[in-house]
Structure formats: structure tokens, C-alpha cells
Short mmCIF file of C-alpha atoms and ligand atoms in Angstrom, two decimals:
data_model
loop_
_atom_site.label_atom_id
_atom_site.label_comp_id
_atom_site.label_asym_id
_atom_site.label_seq_id
_atom_site.Cartn_x
_atom_site.Cartn_y
_atom_site.Cartn_z
CA MET A 1 93.89 126.24 -60.16
CA SER A 2 93.53 122.54 -59.98
CA SER A 3 95.00 120.97 -56.77
CA ASP A 4 96.02 117.98 -58.97
CA LEU A 5 98.85 120.02 -60.46
CA ILE A 6 102.31 121.38 -59.48
CA PHE A 7 101.80 124.95 -60.46
CA HIS A 8 104.33 127.83 -59.99
CA GLN A 9 103.78 131.30 -61.50
CA LEU A 10 107.25 132.82 -61.77
CA PHE A 11 108.04 136.43 -62.41
CA GLU A 12 110.76 138.39 -64.20
CA LYS A 13 110.96 142.03 -63.05
CA GLU A 14 112.53 143.98 -66.11
CA SER A 15 109.81 142.98 -68.51
CA SER A 16 107.08 142.08 -65.94
CA THR A 17 106.92 138.73 -67.52
CA TYR A 18 105.10 135.56 -66.10
CA THR A 19 106.61 132.17 -66.65
CA TYR A 20 104.47 129.20 -65.67
CA LEU A 21 105.96 125.78 -64.66
CA ILE A 22 103.21 123.17 -64.49
CA GLY A 23 103.69 119.66 -63.54
CA ASP A 24 101.85 116.33 -63.13
CA PRO A 25 102.57 115.20 -59.57
CA LYS A 26 101.85 111.54 -60.39
CA THR A 27 104.46 111.07 -63.24
CA GLY A 28 106.75 114.09 -62.70
CA GLU A 29 106.31 115.28 -66.24
CA ALA A 30 106.05 119.01 -66.70
CA ILE A 31 105.86 121.99 -69.10
CA ILE A 32 107.01 125.48 -68.82
CA ILE A 33 105.34 128.38 -70.60
CA ASP A 34 107.33 131.59 -71.81
CA PRO A 35 110.60 131.12 -69.89
CA VAL A 36 112.92 134.32 -70.03
CA LEU A 37 116.57 133.99 -70.79
CA GLU A 38 117.85 135.77 -67.70
CA MET A 39 115.77 133.56 -65.49
CA VAL A 40 116.81 130.13 -67.01
CA GLU A 41 119.05 129.21 -63.94
CA ARG A 42 116.25 130.01 -61.51
CA ASP A 43 113.72 127.94 -63.51
CA TYR A 44 116.13 125.06 -64.02
CA LYS A 45 116.93 124.99 -60.26
CA LEU A 46 113.17 124.89 -59.46
CA ILE A 47 112.74 121.78 -61.99
CA GLU A 48 115.52 120.07 -60.33
CA GLU A 49 114.32 120.71 -56.80
CA LEU A 50 110.86 119.36 -57.72
CA ASP A 51 112.50 116.39 -59.42
CA LEU A 52 110.45 117.22 -62.63
CA LYS A 53 111.10 115.91 -66.20
CA LEU A 54 110.53 118.88 -68.55
CA LYS A 55 108.67 117.72 -71.49
CA TYR A 56 107.57 120.84 -73.37
CA ILE A 57 108.67 124.44 -73.61
CA LEU A 58 105.69 126.30 -74.86
CA GLU A 59 105.78 129.84 -76.32
CA THR A 60 102.63 131.87 -76.40
CA HIS A 61 104.30 133.94 -79.19
CA VAL A 62 107.39 135.39 -80.49
CA HIS A 63 108.01 138.14 -77.87
CA ALA A 64 109.41 141.59 -78.49
CA ASP A 65 110.17 142.69 -75.04
CA HIS A 66 112.39 140.08 -73.73
CA ILE A 67 114.49 137.16 -74.97
CA THR A 68 113.15 133.73 -74.50
CA GLY A 69 114.92 131.14 -72.36
CA SER A 70 113.54 128.26 -74.54
CA GLY A 71 116.78 127.42 -76.21
CA GLU A 72 118.79 127.35 -73.16
CA LEU A 73 116.23 125.28 -71.31
CA ARG A 74 116.04 122.80 -74.13
CA LYS A 75 119.85 122.31 -73.77
CA LYS A 76 119.59 121.66 -70.14
CA THR A 77 116.38 119.41 -70.16
CA GLY A 78 115.98 117.95 -73.56
CA ALA A 79 112.40 119.22 -73.48
CA LYS A 80 110.76 120.08 -76.90
CA ILE A 81 109.96 123.65 -77.90
CA ALA A 82 106.63 124.25 -79.25
CA ILE A 83 105.14 127.39 -80.87
CA ASN A 84 102.64 128.35 -83.60
CA GLU A 85 103.82 126.88 -86.94
CA SER A 86 102.67 130.03 -88.73
CA TYR A 87 105.96 131.88 -87.59
CA GLN A 88 107.71 129.20 -89.82
CA LEU A 89 110.65 129.08 -87.46
CA SER A 90 113.35 126.41 -87.90
CA CYS A 91 114.52 126.14 -84.27
CA PRO A 92 111.49 124.77 -82.48
CA ASP A 93 110.67 121.07 -82.42
CA ILE A 94 106.88 121.24 -82.81
CA GLY A 95 104.95 123.66 -84.96
CA LEU A 96 101.45 123.98 -83.44
CA VAL A 97 98.19 124.32 -85.26
CA ASP A 98 94.74 125.46 -83.98
CA GLY A 99 93.14 122.95 -81.75
CA GLN A 100 96.40 120.81 -81.38
CA GLU A 101 96.60 118.81 -78.36
CA LEU A 102 99.66 117.86 -76.22
CA LYS A 103 99.95 115.83 -73.09
CA PHE A 104 102.32 115.75 -70.20
CA GLY A 105 101.77 112.94 -67.66
CA ASN A 106 98.22 112.68 -67.46
CA ILE A 107 97.38 116.24 -68.21
CA ASN A 108 96.04 117.55 -71.47
CA ILE A 109 97.05 120.90 -73.17
CA THR A 110 95.08 122.24 -76.00
CA ALA A 111 96.54 125.09 -78.05
CA PHE A 112 94.27 127.56 -79.53
CA SER A 113 95.19 130.04 -82.25
CA THR A 114 94.38 133.52 -80.84
CA PRO A 115 95.91 136.07 -83.32
CA GLY A 116 95.78 139.67 -82.72
CA HIS A 117 98.81 140.84 -80.64
CA THR A 118 100.93 138.91 -83.19
CA ASN A 119 99.45 136.76 -85.91
CA GLY A 120 100.96 133.56 -84.45
CA CYS A 121 99.82 133.96 -80.82
CA MET A 122 98.44 130.93 -79.10
CA THR A 123 96.43 130.42 -75.85
CA TYR A 124 97.06 127.22 -74.06
CA LYS A 125 94.25 125.48 -71.90
CA ILE A 126 94.94 123.20 -69.14
CA ASP A 127 91.92 122.09 -67.24
CA GLU A 128 90.06 125.24 -66.20
CA MET A 129 93.02 127.54 -66.79
CA ILE A 130 94.07 129.52 -69.86
CA PHE A 131 97.55 131.03 -70.56
CA THR A 132 96.88 133.83 -72.83
CA GLY A 133 100.20 135.33 -73.61
CA ASP A 134 99.64 138.97 -74.66
CA VAL A 135 96.20 138.41 -76.34
CA LEU A 136 94.21 138.96 -73.07
CA LEU A 137 95.86 140.61 -70.20
CA ILE A 138 94.26 141.24 -66.82
CA ARG A 139 92.04 144.34 -67.54
CA GLY A 140 93.91 144.97 -70.66
CA CYS A 141 95.37 143.31 -73.89
CA GLY A 142 98.57 143.42 -75.80
CA ARG A 143 99.34 146.00 -78.48
CA THR A 144 98.40 145.28 -82.00
CA ASP A 145 100.68 147.58 -83.83
CA PHE A 146 103.59 145.32 -84.81
CA GLN A 147 104.59 141.71 -85.79
CA ASP A 148 101.43 141.47 -87.93
CA GLY A 149 99.28 142.51 -84.95
CA SER A 150 95.60 143.27 -85.83
CA SER A 151 93.06 144.89 -83.63
CA GLU A 152 90.31 143.17 -85.63
CA ASN A 153 91.85 139.86 -85.01
CA LEU A 154 92.39 140.44 -81.39
CA PHE A 155 88.92 141.45 -80.81
CA ALA A 156 87.63 138.24 -82.61
CA SER A 157 90.08 136.17 -80.70
CA VAL A 158 88.96 137.51 -77.35
CA ARG A 159 85.39 138.04 -77.86
CA GLU A 160 84.39 135.07 -80.17
CA LYS A 161 87.00 132.40 -78.75
CA LEU A 162 88.19 133.11 -75.22
CA PHE A 163 84.95 134.75 -74.08
CA ASN A 164 83.08 131.60 -75.23
CA LEU A 165 84.78 129.64 -72.46
CA SER A 166 82.93 129.45 -69.14
CA ASP A 167 83.07 132.42 -66.76
CA ASN A 168 85.14 130.47 -64.06
CA VAL A 169 88.04 129.59 -66.41
CA LEU A 170 91.03 131.34 -64.85
CA VAL A 171 93.08 133.77 -67.04
CA TYR A 172 96.91 133.67 -66.58
CA PRO A 173 98.66 136.18 -68.92
CA ALA A 174 102.20 136.61 -70.04
CA HIS A 175 102.61 139.95 -68.07
CA ASP A 176 101.11 142.11 -65.44
CA TYR A 177 102.36 145.55 -64.70
CA ASN A 178 100.15 146.23 -61.61
CA GLY A 179 100.87 143.31 -59.47
CA LEU A 180 97.92 141.16 -60.22
CA THR A 181 98.44 137.46 -60.91
CA HIS A 182 95.38 136.16 -62.57
CA SER A 183 91.90 136.85 -63.49
CA SER A 184 88.86 134.86 -64.88
CA ILE A 185 86.86 135.02 -68.15
CA GLY A 186 83.85 136.30 -66.21
CA MET A 187 85.72 139.10 -64.56
CA GLU A 188 87.35 140.24 -67.92
CA LYS A 189 83.90 140.15 -69.67
CA LYS A 190 82.71 142.74 -66.96
CA PHE A 191 85.78 144.69 -66.09
CA ASN A 192 88.30 144.70 -68.99
CA PRO A 193 88.10 148.40 -69.97
CA ARG A 194 88.90 147.61 -73.72
CA LEU A 195 87.08 144.27 -74.11
CA ASN A 196 84.35 144.18 -71.80
CA LEU A 197 80.91 142.93 -73.48
CA SER A 198 79.65 146.55 -73.73
CA VAL A 199 82.62 147.65 -76.18
CA ASN A 200 81.99 146.98 -79.77
CA LYS A 201 84.59 146.31 -82.46
CA ALA A 202 84.68 149.78 -83.84
CA GLU A 203 85.24 151.24 -80.34
CA PHE A 204 88.06 148.68 -79.62
CA GLN A 205 89.80 149.42 -82.72
CA LYS A 206 89.55 153.26 -82.10
CA ILE A 207 91.29 152.63 -78.64
CA MET A 208 94.07 150.56 -80.06
CA SER A 209 94.77 152.94 -82.82
CA GLU A 210 95.00 155.81 -80.38
CA LEU A 211 97.55 154.12 -78.00
CA LYS A 212 100.70 155.46 -79.77
CA LEU A 213 103.04 153.43 -77.66
CA ALA A 214 106.81 153.71 -78.04
CA ASN A 215 108.49 150.41 -79.22
CA PRO A 216 109.63 148.03 -76.51
CA GLN A 217 113.32 148.93 -75.64
CA LYS A 218 114.54 145.51 -76.48
CA ILE A 219 112.53 144.89 -79.66
CA GLU A 220 115.60 145.30 -82.03
CA ILE A 221 117.47 142.53 -79.95
CA ALA A 222 114.53 140.39 -78.71
CA VAL A 223 112.66 139.66 -81.97
CA PRO A 224 115.61 138.49 -84.05
CA ALA A 225 116.90 136.39 -80.85
CA ASN A 226 113.46 134.87 -80.45
CA LEU A 227 113.26 133.72 -83.97
CA GLN A 228 116.11 131.47 -83.06
CA CYS A 229 114.75 130.30 -79.67
CA GLY A 230 116.92 132.84 -77.85
CA LEU A 231 120.12 131.18 -78.97
CA VAL A 232 122.29 134.14 -80.20
FE1 LIG B 1 104.29 140.11 -76.49
#
């Protein structure tokens, strides 16, 4: 993590979701990535305490396991909501495309399209950190069996895009279920059981097809709510 940034990794217990509040200390402009509805008051209080001006609310994807806090946070702060334009949602302010750049203060964000967990998943890069949503998790990856997920696309997103970044780039995912906070491209290339460099595409697709996971408990509520920025 760069010492030139205000950086808070925030956690929501029920869905084990990480939210990231990142600010430019020189200008006070800030962004938040993947806020959770139930934690909006906590996040807003922190933004106020740090005297930050929230400029963007970035979603890595339309979540199925929790309701986003993006709409509520926009009401409180006036920040603009950004998500991949491919979802064709009407509530966000900005529809992002692959390679698009945004700026807060003097800090650049690059949005990379990394489909696979959902078709509209994006990874955000700031300095030598990437925020991978559910595409690349610590020693794992998101499921690929709903919301137009595709194990073939996820394999390509990770192996051909993310793993082309330098080994010391830090990986900050949207979830961790084991208490880990971050990883690096170099570590995931070696230690990710599904996606390390010795696993080929056919093997990865077999692993994903055999997971047979139950649907997330909140999917019936969360996805429709998240199509409207959580404003239901
Ligand atoms: Fe997800």
C-alpha cells in the first residue's frame, strides 16, 4: 500500500465483504469501493471524521450476496456511482468501459474489464494495488455459475490480464472468508489452488463445474436491489 494514500479496508461480517475507502491526503478527495447497505452509517461517519470529500462510489460488480450501499451513500455525499456499462443500469452516474481512467485528487484509477464471475466484473487499479472484486480472491476466485458467469472468461481475466501485472502488485478482494486481508499477484500465481500457473484452462473449468454451490441466501433480494443501486 502506498503511504501517500489514506487507506481503510472495512469489513462487513455477514457477507464477509471488504469495502475500501481510499483518499488523497493532499486534496481530501476520496473514493469508496463496494460499500454495503448495512454499513453505510459506519462508512459515512469515517468519511466525515477524516474530512474527506467522496467523489466516486465504485462497484466491482452487481453483487448477489449483499445489498450495495451505493445509492444511500450517494444521497449523503453527492458522490457519483460508477459500474461497468455492460450491465446497462439506469441508476449509476457513470458506465465504465475497459481501460477507462478516473481521478480523485492527484490519484489515478484505471478500470479493467475482468469478466468471469459476472460478465460485467471490473478490477480497479490504483498505484500498485488492484481491487479485484470476486474475480480473484485470496487463494480462490468467485463462482461462475450465475449472472452470466463463465469459467472460461474468468480464467482469461486472471491468467491473461491480472497475472500480466507485476508480481509485487497487491491484491485486495471483495471478500475473504478466512481472515486474510490481501495478497499479491506473485503469491496468487504460486499459491492459488485453482489458478496457479500449473493449472490449465480445462482443469480450471473442471474445478469450477464441480463446485455445486448453493445459491447465496440473499440472491433473490440482493440482485434486484443492486440493479437499482440498493435503493429499494
Ligand atoms: Fe460477487
